[in-house]
Short mmCIF file of C-alpha atoms (C1' of nucleotides) in Angstrom, two decimals:
data_model
loop_
_atom_site.label_atom_id
_atom_site.label_comp_id
_atom_site.label_asym_id
_atom_site.label_seq_id
_atom_site.Cartn_x
_atom_site.Cartn_y
_atom_site.Cartn_z
CA VAL M 125 -81.30 39.56 -17.56
CA TYR M 126 -81.86 36.30 -19.35
CA ASP M 127 -80.05 33.58 -17.53
CA ALA M 128 -80.68 30.06 -18.67
CA GLU M 129 -78.57 28.70 -15.86
CA ALA M 130 -80.56 30.39 -13.16
CA MET M 131 -83.75 29.32 -14.81
CA ALA M 132 -82.69 25.71 -14.99
CA ALA M 133 -81.66 25.88 -11.36
CA SER M 134 -85.05 27.18 -10.40
CA LEU M 135 -86.77 24.39 -12.25
CA THR M 136 -84.78 21.63 -10.66
CA ARG M 137 -85.17 23.06 -7.20
CA ALA M 138 -87.05 20.84 -4.85
CA ASN M 139 -90.77 21.40 -4.46
CA PRO M 140 -91.49 24.27 -6.78
CA ARG M 141 -95.03 25.43 -7.16
CA ARG M 142 -96.30 23.37 -10.03
CA VAL M 143 -98.47 25.34 -12.43
CA LEU M 144 -100.42 23.56 -15.12
CA VAL M 145 -101.85 25.41 -18.07
CA LEU M 146 -104.58 23.41 -19.70
CA ALA M 147 -104.96 24.05 -23.40
CA LEU M 148 -107.86 22.29 -25.10
CA PRO M 149 -108.22 22.09 -28.85
CA GLY M 150 -109.46 25.47 -30.01
CA ALA M 151 -107.73 27.36 -27.22
CA PHE M 152 -106.51 30.89 -27.80
CA SER M 153 -102.76 30.56 -27.87
CA LEU M 154 -102.34 33.86 -26.09
CA ASP M 155 -104.61 32.75 -23.28
CA VAL M 156 -102.17 29.90 -22.87
CA LEU M 157 -98.88 31.68 -23.35
CA GLY M 158 -99.76 34.85 -21.49
CA PRO M 159 -100.00 33.22 -18.06
CA PHE M 160 -97.19 30.92 -19.07
CA GLU M 161 -94.82 33.82 -19.60
CA ILE M 162 -95.80 35.53 -16.39
CA PHE M 163 -95.09 32.50 -14.25
CA GLN M 164 -91.91 31.72 -16.10
CA GLY M 165 -90.80 35.30 -15.65
CA ALA M 166 -91.55 35.10 -11.96
CA SER M 167 -89.38 32.02 -11.63
CA ARG M 168 -86.51 33.66 -13.45
CA LEU M 169 -86.67 36.77 -11.31
CA LEU M 170 -86.89 34.69 -8.15
CA ALA M 171 -83.84 32.72 -9.21
CA LEU M 172 -81.91 35.89 -9.90
CA HIS M 173 -83.00 37.36 -6.61
CA ARG M 174 -81.97 34.23 -4.80
CA ARG M 175 -78.55 34.29 -6.38
CA GLU M 176 -78.03 37.91 -5.50
CA GLN M 177 -78.76 37.14 -1.89
CA SER M 178 -76.61 34.05 -1.73
CA VAL M 179 -73.65 36.07 -2.96
CA GLY M 180 -73.70 38.27 0.09
CA GLU M 181 -74.61 35.71 2.69
CA ALA M 182 -73.19 32.39 3.57
CA GLN M 183 -75.08 29.36 2.37
CA GLY M 184 -77.94 27.92 4.33
CA ALA M 185 -80.32 30.81 4.10
CA ALA M 186 -83.69 29.37 4.93
CA SER M 187 -85.88 29.15 1.88
CA THR M 188 -89.28 30.40 2.84
CA GLN M 189 -92.52 29.44 1.19
CA ASP M 190 -92.64 32.84 -0.40
CA GLU M 191 -89.55 32.26 -2.45
CA LEU M 192 -90.69 29.10 -4.15
CA PRO M 193 -90.40 29.39 -7.91
CA TYR M 194 -92.92 28.00 -10.37
CA GLN M 195 -92.64 25.03 -12.59
CA VAL M 196 -94.94 25.69 -15.48
CA GLU M 197 -96.20 22.97 -17.72
CA LEU M 198 -98.53 22.78 -20.66
CA VAL M 199 -101.10 20.00 -20.52
CA GLY M 200 -103.79 19.01 -23.00
CA THR M 201 -106.39 16.33 -23.52
CA ARG M 202 -103.40 14.14 -24.18
CA ALA M 203 -99.68 14.60 -24.66
CA GLY M 204 -98.58 16.17 -27.90
CA LYS M 205 -99.93 18.59 -30.40
CA VAL M 206 -102.78 20.90 -29.44
CA GLU M 207 -104.63 22.67 -32.22
CA THR M 208 -105.33 26.24 -31.26
CA ALA M 209 -107.91 28.67 -32.55
CA SER M 210 -105.23 30.51 -34.47
CA ASP M 211 -103.93 27.33 -36.12
CA THR M 212 -100.62 27.77 -34.41
CA PRO M 213 -100.12 24.46 -32.66
CA LEU M 214 -98.84 24.09 -29.13
CA TYR M 215 -97.38 20.96 -27.65
CA ALA M 216 -98.63 19.56 -24.40
CA ASN M 217 -96.18 17.88 -22.12
CA ARG M 218 -98.78 15.36 -21.04
CA GLY M 219 -102.48 14.75 -20.94
CA ILE M 220 -104.68 15.77 -18.06
CA ALA M 221 -105.30 12.11 -17.19
CA GLN M 222 -101.59 11.61 -16.65
CA VAL M 223 -101.39 14.23 -13.94
CA ARG M 224 -100.95 12.39 -10.67
CA ASP M 225 -98.59 14.63 -8.77
CA PRO M 226 -99.65 17.49 -6.51
CA ILE M 227 -100.61 20.64 -8.35
CA ASP M 228 -100.42 24.15 -7.03
CA THR M 229 -102.28 26.07 -9.71
CA LEU M 230 -104.41 24.85 -12.57
CA ILE M 231 -105.11 27.37 -15.29
CA VAL M 232 -107.74 26.73 -17.92
CA ALA M 233 -107.09 28.70 -21.05
CA GLY M 234 -109.97 30.23 -22.95
CA GLY M 235 -110.71 29.66 -26.58
CA ASP M 236 -113.35 28.69 -29.06
CA VAL M 237 -115.96 27.35 -26.68
CA ALA M 238 -117.70 25.05 -29.13
CA ARG M 239 -114.45 23.44 -30.20
CA MET M 240 -113.19 23.08 -26.68
CA MET M 241 -116.35 21.47 -25.37
CA GLN M 242 -116.58 19.21 -28.37
CA ALA M 243 -113.07 18.00 -27.67
CA VAL M 244 -113.96 17.33 -24.06
CA HIS M 245 -117.03 15.32 -24.89
CA ALA M 246 -115.23 13.36 -27.58
CA GLU M 247 -112.98 11.90 -24.94
CA PRO M 248 -114.86 9.74 -22.43
CA GLY M 249 -113.69 10.25 -18.88
CA LEU M 250 -111.83 13.40 -19.66
CA MET M 251 -114.17 15.58 -17.71
CA ALA M 252 -113.81 13.32 -14.68
CA GLU M 253 -110.03 13.53 -14.96
CA PHE M 254 -110.25 17.27 -15.20
CA LYS M 255 -112.40 17.46 -12.08
CA ARG M 256 -110.03 15.20 -10.22
CA VAL M 257 -107.04 17.40 -10.98
CA ALA M 258 -108.95 20.59 -10.36
CA GLN M 259 -110.11 19.47 -6.94
CA ALA M 260 -106.61 18.43 -5.96
CA ALA M 261 -105.10 21.75 -6.95
CA ARG M 262 -104.56 24.56 -4.49
CA ARG M 263 -106.36 26.91 -6.80
CA VAL M 264 -108.05 26.75 -10.13
CA VAL M 265 -108.17 29.63 -12.50
CA SER M 266 -109.78 30.18 -15.85
CA VAL M 267 -108.82 32.68 -18.48
CA GLY M 268 -111.65 34.11 -20.53
CA THR M 269 -113.87 31.37 -21.87
CA GLY M 270 -111.96 28.77 -19.92
CA SER M 271 -114.60 29.44 -17.30
CA PHE M 272 -117.06 27.49 -19.44
CA LEU M 273 -115.13 24.35 -18.76
CA LEU M 274 -115.18 25.05 -15.04
CA ALA M 275 -118.89 25.66 -15.19
CA SER M 276 -119.68 22.47 -17.08
CA ALA M 277 -117.52 20.55 -14.63
CA GLY M 278 -119.73 21.90 -11.89
CA LEU M 279 -116.83 23.62 -10.22
CA LEU M 280 -118.23 27.10 -10.16
CA ASP M 281 -121.17 26.69 -7.84
CA GLY M 282 -120.61 23.60 -5.74
CA LYS M 283 -119.58 23.23 -2.17
CA HIS M 284 -115.99 23.42 -3.30
CA ALA M 285 -116.48 26.86 -4.66
CA ASP M 286 -114.60 28.32 -1.74
CA MET M 287 -111.54 26.38 -2.83
CA LEU M 288 -111.60 27.99 -6.20
CA GLN M 289 -110.40 31.34 -7.25
CA THR M 290 -111.99 31.87 -10.59
CA ALA M 291 -111.35 34.71 -12.92
CA PHE M 292 -114.88 35.36 -13.91
CA PRO M 293 -115.44 39.09 -14.05
CA ALA M 294 -118.84 40.08 -15.33
CA LEU M 295 -117.09 42.40 -17.72
CA HIS M 296 -115.53 39.45 -19.38
CA VAL M 297 -118.76 37.59 -19.91
CA GLU M 298 -120.43 40.56 -21.45
CA ARG M 299 -117.70 40.78 -24.00
CA GLU M 300 -118.05 37.23 -25.17
CA PRO M 301 -119.83 38.15 -28.41
CA ILE M 302 -117.02 40.48 -29.27
CA TYR M 303 -114.54 37.68 -28.96
CA THR M 304 -116.26 35.49 -31.43
CA GLN M 305 -117.12 38.25 -33.85
CA ASP M 306 -113.98 40.27 -34.04
CA GLY M 307 -110.70 38.45 -34.05
CA ASN M 308 -108.61 41.51 -33.48
CA ILE M 309 -110.35 42.40 -30.30
CA TYR M 310 -110.62 39.05 -28.65
CA THR M 311 -107.01 38.14 -29.01
CA SER M 312 -105.68 41.29 -27.40
CA ALA M 313 -108.30 41.27 -24.69
CA GLY M 314 -107.81 37.58 -24.06
CA ALA M 315 -104.08 37.89 -23.82
CA SER M 316 -104.11 40.82 -21.49
CA THR M 317 -106.66 39.31 -19.14
CA GLY M 318 -104.64 36.12 -18.94
CA MET M 319 -101.50 37.99 -18.10
CA ASP M 320 -103.22 40.31 -15.69
CA LEU M 321 -104.66 37.34 -13.95
CA ALA M 322 -101.34 35.55 -13.70
CA LEU M 323 -99.75 38.73 -12.43
CA ALA M 324 -102.32 38.96 -9.69
CA LEU M 325 -101.63 35.37 -8.68
CA VAL M 326 -97.92 36.00 -8.55
CA ARG M 327 -98.67 39.02 -6.44
CA ASP M 328 -100.66 36.87 -4.07
CA ASP M 329 -97.76 34.44 -3.80
CA HIS M 330 -94.80 36.75 -3.73
CA GLY M 331 -95.97 40.28 -3.19
CA PRO M 332 -96.43 43.32 -5.38
CA GLU M 333 -92.80 44.06 -6.02
CA LEU M 334 -92.13 40.91 -7.97
CA ALA M 335 -95.38 41.22 -9.90
CA ARG M 336 -94.50 44.73 -10.88
CA LYS M 337 -91.06 43.73 -12.02
CA ILE M 338 -92.52 41.08 -14.25
CA ALA M 339 -95.06 43.48 -15.64
CA ARG M 340 -92.35 45.90 -16.59
CA TRP M 341 -90.22 43.11 -17.89
CA LEU M 342 -92.92 42.00 -20.24
CA VAL M 343 -93.71 45.57 -21.17
CA LEU M 344 -97.18 45.30 -19.75
CA TYR M 345 -97.44 48.77 -18.45
CA VAL M 346 -101.00 49.12 -17.40
CA GLU M 347 -102.28 47.09 -14.54
CA ARG M 348 -105.94 46.43 -14.91
CA PRO M 349 -107.71 46.61 -11.58
CA ALA M 350 -110.67 44.69 -12.99
CA SER M 351 -108.74 41.47 -12.85
CA GLN M 352 -107.81 42.08 -9.25
CA ALA M 353 -111.36 42.62 -8.17
CA GLN M 354 -112.19 38.94 -8.45
CA LEU M 355 -109.19 37.65 -6.61
CA GLY M 356 -108.13 36.94 -3.08
CA ALA M 357 -109.05 38.97 -0.06
CA PRO M 358 -105.50 40.12 0.69
CA LEU M 359 -105.49 41.70 -2.72
CA ARG M 360 -108.81 43.37 -2.40
CA ALA M 361 -107.87 44.82 0.93
CA GLN M 362 -105.07 46.72 -0.70
CA THR M 363 -107.12 48.20 -3.45
CA GLY M 364 -108.93 50.57 -1.13
CA ASP M 365 -107.37 53.96 -1.59
CA GLN M 366 -104.79 53.39 -4.21
CA LYS M 367 -106.25 55.61 -6.85
CA PRO M 368 -104.10 58.70 -6.40
CA ILE M 369 -100.97 56.60 -6.34
CA HIS M 370 -102.02 54.58 -9.36
CA GLU M 371 -102.89 57.69 -11.27
CA LEU M 372 -99.54 59.07 -10.36
CA ALA M 373 -97.90 55.89 -11.62
CA THR M 374 -99.45 56.32 -15.02
CA PHE M 375 -98.46 59.97 -14.99
CA ILE M 376 -94.89 58.88 -14.42
CA LEU M 377 -95.11 56.38 -17.23
CA GLU M 378 -96.42 59.01 -19.60
CA ASN M 379 -94.17 61.87 -18.52
CA PRO M 380 -90.78 60.46 -17.67
CA CYS M 381 -89.04 63.71 -18.54
CA GLU M 382 -90.90 65.75 -15.93
CA ASN M 383 -89.42 66.60 -12.59
CA LEU M 384 -90.16 63.36 -10.78
CA SER M 385 -88.27 63.91 -7.56
CA VAL M 386 -89.91 62.56 -4.47
CA THR M 387 -90.79 66.01 -3.22
CA ALA M 388 -92.32 66.97 -6.56
CA LEU M 389 -94.36 63.77 -6.70
CA ALA M 390 -95.53 64.18 -3.13
CA ALA M 391 -96.65 67.72 -3.87
CA ARG M 392 -98.51 66.50 -6.93
CA VAL M 393 -100.72 64.19 -4.89
CA GLY M 394 -100.91 66.55 -1.94
CA MET M 395 -99.14 64.40 0.60
CA SER M 396 -96.23 64.97 2.84
CA VAL M 397 -92.99 63.54 1.56
CA ARG M 398 -92.78 61.03 4.32
CA ASN M 399 -96.26 59.72 4.00
CA PHE M 400 -96.14 59.71 0.24
CA ALA M 401 -93.07 57.51 0.26
CA ARG M 402 -94.82 55.13 2.61
CA ALA M 403 -98.02 54.98 0.57
CA PHE M 404 -96.12 54.54 -2.67
CA ARG M 405 -94.19 51.61 -1.38
CA ARG M 406 -97.26 50.04 0.15
CA ASP M 407 -99.30 50.30 -3.05
CA LEU M 408 -96.69 49.64 -5.68
CA GLY M 409 -94.14 47.61 -3.78
CA GLU M 410 -91.29 49.82 -4.81
CA THR M 411 -89.79 53.08 -3.68
CA PRO M 412 -90.67 56.19 -5.70
CA ALA M 413 -87.20 56.91 -7.01
CA SER M 414 -86.66 53.32 -7.98
CA TYR M 415 -89.92 53.29 -9.86
CA VAL M 416 -89.06 56.49 -11.68
CA GLU M 417 -85.65 55.26 -12.67
CA ALA M 418 -86.96 51.91 -13.86
CA THR M 419 -89.56 53.72 -15.92
CA ARG M 420 -86.95 55.93 -17.51
CA VAL M 421 -84.70 53.01 -18.33
CA GLU M 422 -87.61 51.20 -19.92
CA ALA M 423 -88.65 54.23 -21.93
CA ALA M 424 -85.09 54.72 -23.11
CA ARG M 425 -84.79 51.08 -24.06
CA ARG M 426 -87.84 51.29 -26.26
CA GLN M 427 -86.54 54.40 -27.99
CA LEU M 428 -83.24 52.70 -28.58
CA GLU M 429 -84.96 49.78 -30.22
CA HIS M 430 -87.34 51.75 -32.38
CA GLY M 431 -85.91 54.94 -33.71
CA SER M 432 -82.69 56.62 -34.47
CA ALA M 433 -82.56 59.36 -31.86
CA SER M 434 -79.13 60.08 -30.46
CA MET M 435 -78.13 58.97 -26.99
CA GLU M 436 -78.22 62.58 -25.92
CA GLN M 437 -81.74 63.09 -27.24
CA ILE M 438 -83.00 59.92 -25.63
CA ALA M 439 -81.34 60.57 -22.28
CA THR M 440 -82.79 64.03 -21.88
CA GLY M 441 -86.05 62.95 -23.50
CA VAL M 442 -86.80 60.41 -20.81
CA GLY M 443 -85.60 62.54 -17.93
CA PHE M 444 -82.03 61.51 -17.28
CA GLY M 445 -79.71 64.35 -16.43
CA SER M 446 -77.03 63.19 -18.81
CA VAL M 447 -76.02 60.36 -21.10
CA GLU M 448 -73.66 59.11 -18.46
CA THR M 449 -76.41 58.99 -15.87
CA MET M 450 -78.56 57.01 -18.23
CA ARG M 451 -75.76 54.60 -18.99
CA ARG M 452 -75.13 53.89 -15.32
CA ALA M 453 -78.81 53.30 -14.61
CA PHE M 454 -78.99 51.05 -17.65
CA VAL M 455 -76.10 48.88 -16.57
CA ARG M 456 -77.40 48.72 -13.04
CA ARG M 457 -80.86 47.59 -14.10
CA THR M 458 -80.41 45.54 -17.23
CA GLY M 459 -76.82 44.41 -16.92
CA ALA M 460 -75.83 45.97 -20.22
CA PRO M 461 -75.18 49.50 -21.44
CA PRO M 462 -77.60 51.28 -23.79
CA SER M 463 -75.26 50.76 -26.72
CA ALA M 464 -75.87 47.03 -26.47
CA VAL M 465 -79.52 47.51 -27.35
CA ARG M 466 -78.62 49.14 -30.63
CA THR M 467 -76.16 46.48 -31.62
CA GLY M 468 -78.69 43.79 -30.82
CA ARG M 469 -76.47 42.18 -28.25
CA SER M 470 -78.75 42.62 -25.31
CA ALA M 471 -81.28 40.16 -24.02
CA PRO M 472 -84.68 40.34 -25.69
CA VAL M 473 -86.84 41.79 -22.99
CA ALA M 474 -90.16 40.34 -23.99
CA ALA M 475 -88.92 37.26 -25.75
CA VAL M 476 -90.93 34.12 -25.50
CA SER M 477 -89.26 31.11 -24.03
CA ALA M 478 -91.87 28.43 -23.67
CA ALA M 479 -89.57 25.44 -23.71
CA ILE M 480 -89.17 23.43 -20.54
"C1'" DC Y 1211 -61.69 58.07 -11.93
"C1'" DG Y 1212 -62.24 60.30 -7.45
"C1'" DG Y 1213 -64.48 63.70 -4.35
"C1'" DT Y 1214 -68.25 65.95 -2.58
"C1'" DA Y 1215 -72.67 67.67 -2.40
"C1'" DC Y 1216 -77.01 66.06 -2.87
"C1'" DC Y 1217 -80.97 62.95 -2.71
"C1'" DC Y 1218 -83.36 59.12 -1.13
"C1'" DC Y 1219 -85.02 55.98 2.20
"C1'" DC Y 1220 -86.14 54.26 6.50
"C1'" DG Y 1221 -86.30 53.94 11.54
"C1'" DC Y 1222 -87.93 56.58 15.10
"C1'" DC Y 1223 -91.01 59.44 17.63
"C1'" DA Y 1224 -94.43 63.07 18.46
"C1'" DC Y 1225 -98.96 64.42 17.42
"C1'" DG Y 1226 -104.06 64.17 16.73
"C1'" DA H 318 -104.12 51.60 23.56
"C1'" DG H 319 -104.59 51.47 18.24
"C1'" DC H 320 -104.04 53.95 13.85
"C1'" DG H 321 -102.59 57.12 10.41
"C1'" DT H 322 -99.70 61.07 9.68
"C1'" DG H 323 -95.70 64.16 9.35
"C1'" DG H 324 -91.14 65.77 10.75
"C1'" DC H 325 -86.21 64.64 11.78
"C1'" DG H 326 -81.86 62.45 11.52
"C1'" DG H 327 -78.43 59.56 9.71
"C1'" DG H 328 -76.34 56.52 6.68
"C1'" DG H 329 -76.03 54.86 2.29
"C1'" DG H 330 -75.90 55.57 -2.46
"C1'" DT H 331 -75.75 58.38 -6.54
"C1'" DA H 332 -75.16 62.49 -9.70
"C1'" DC H 333 -72.34 65.88 -11.26
#
DNA sequence: CGGTACCCCCGCCACG
DNA sequence: AGCGTGGCGGGGGTAC
């Protein structure tokens, strides 16, 4: 699953979508790294997908816009160390003023607002540089309190507002006090909103299937519709009548050992088999059986990592008919048999790889 | 490891 | 016609 070669190839590919994550002093590190991981994961999966296809076909397959990977980069007020709210420093590749090349997506991480704004004002011209980059970018996004920077740059209500896709759900604003008062809550909420947001952007770029794969890859099981509500029209159009399917998805996640055949699932939501399969694929970007199997593999993987249940217990516990069936599905989906998880030889599924 | 029965998925078309 | 739905068939893959 982890393939440094494919990742490097994706980064050196011509004209990737360049994604900048801006981390000001006082930023929440998870607001920074959450989106970072999502976009990195997307690039890895795209590279793998591309390789799979090029194996079957001859070379020269036209690379469409949709397949462009991301090149993610951390930027700060200047190159080098960035103090974060958690005192875990990050390292910016360059300063915002040094950004001269075309940018696809600019992400402003949230954090300690007072510290962030103080840092901005301490650096003359920084705000102007920020505005310049933001206005050149295809889209600008803020995570959590990163929206304060957008607001003070005048980017939230100007004539350019239509250029911007800002993550500014009312829900988020209301929770501000909680962030500053209770460290436990703000970090988890901040991280998940940042990742949800990035997932939604990836979905806009590449479709729901890839976004879902990343979500599963990073063990982010629950998609939060709140983050989608603020995003692009193509997304909102889809969120019309998804509820039964989404509820069913969580049912699958919580009850992998149930009978989850297509006919059983269709009956559960009161649809015909044919139409259910269609709706499922439309809403979740994946066929029902594939989703069920992926869920079972993931559930099994977690039990293998934490716990000492036998292969037999795990296999039947997550709904596989036999140990052998589980093993085959495991190899097919992760590239390694279940035994590799126990011996620690498999790829870390949610590992952080922030280095470029 | 191989065979076969089964399941899934998708194109197609008929229906309202 | 335009749209969503449901049934059918085959072929491809998988479980046992």
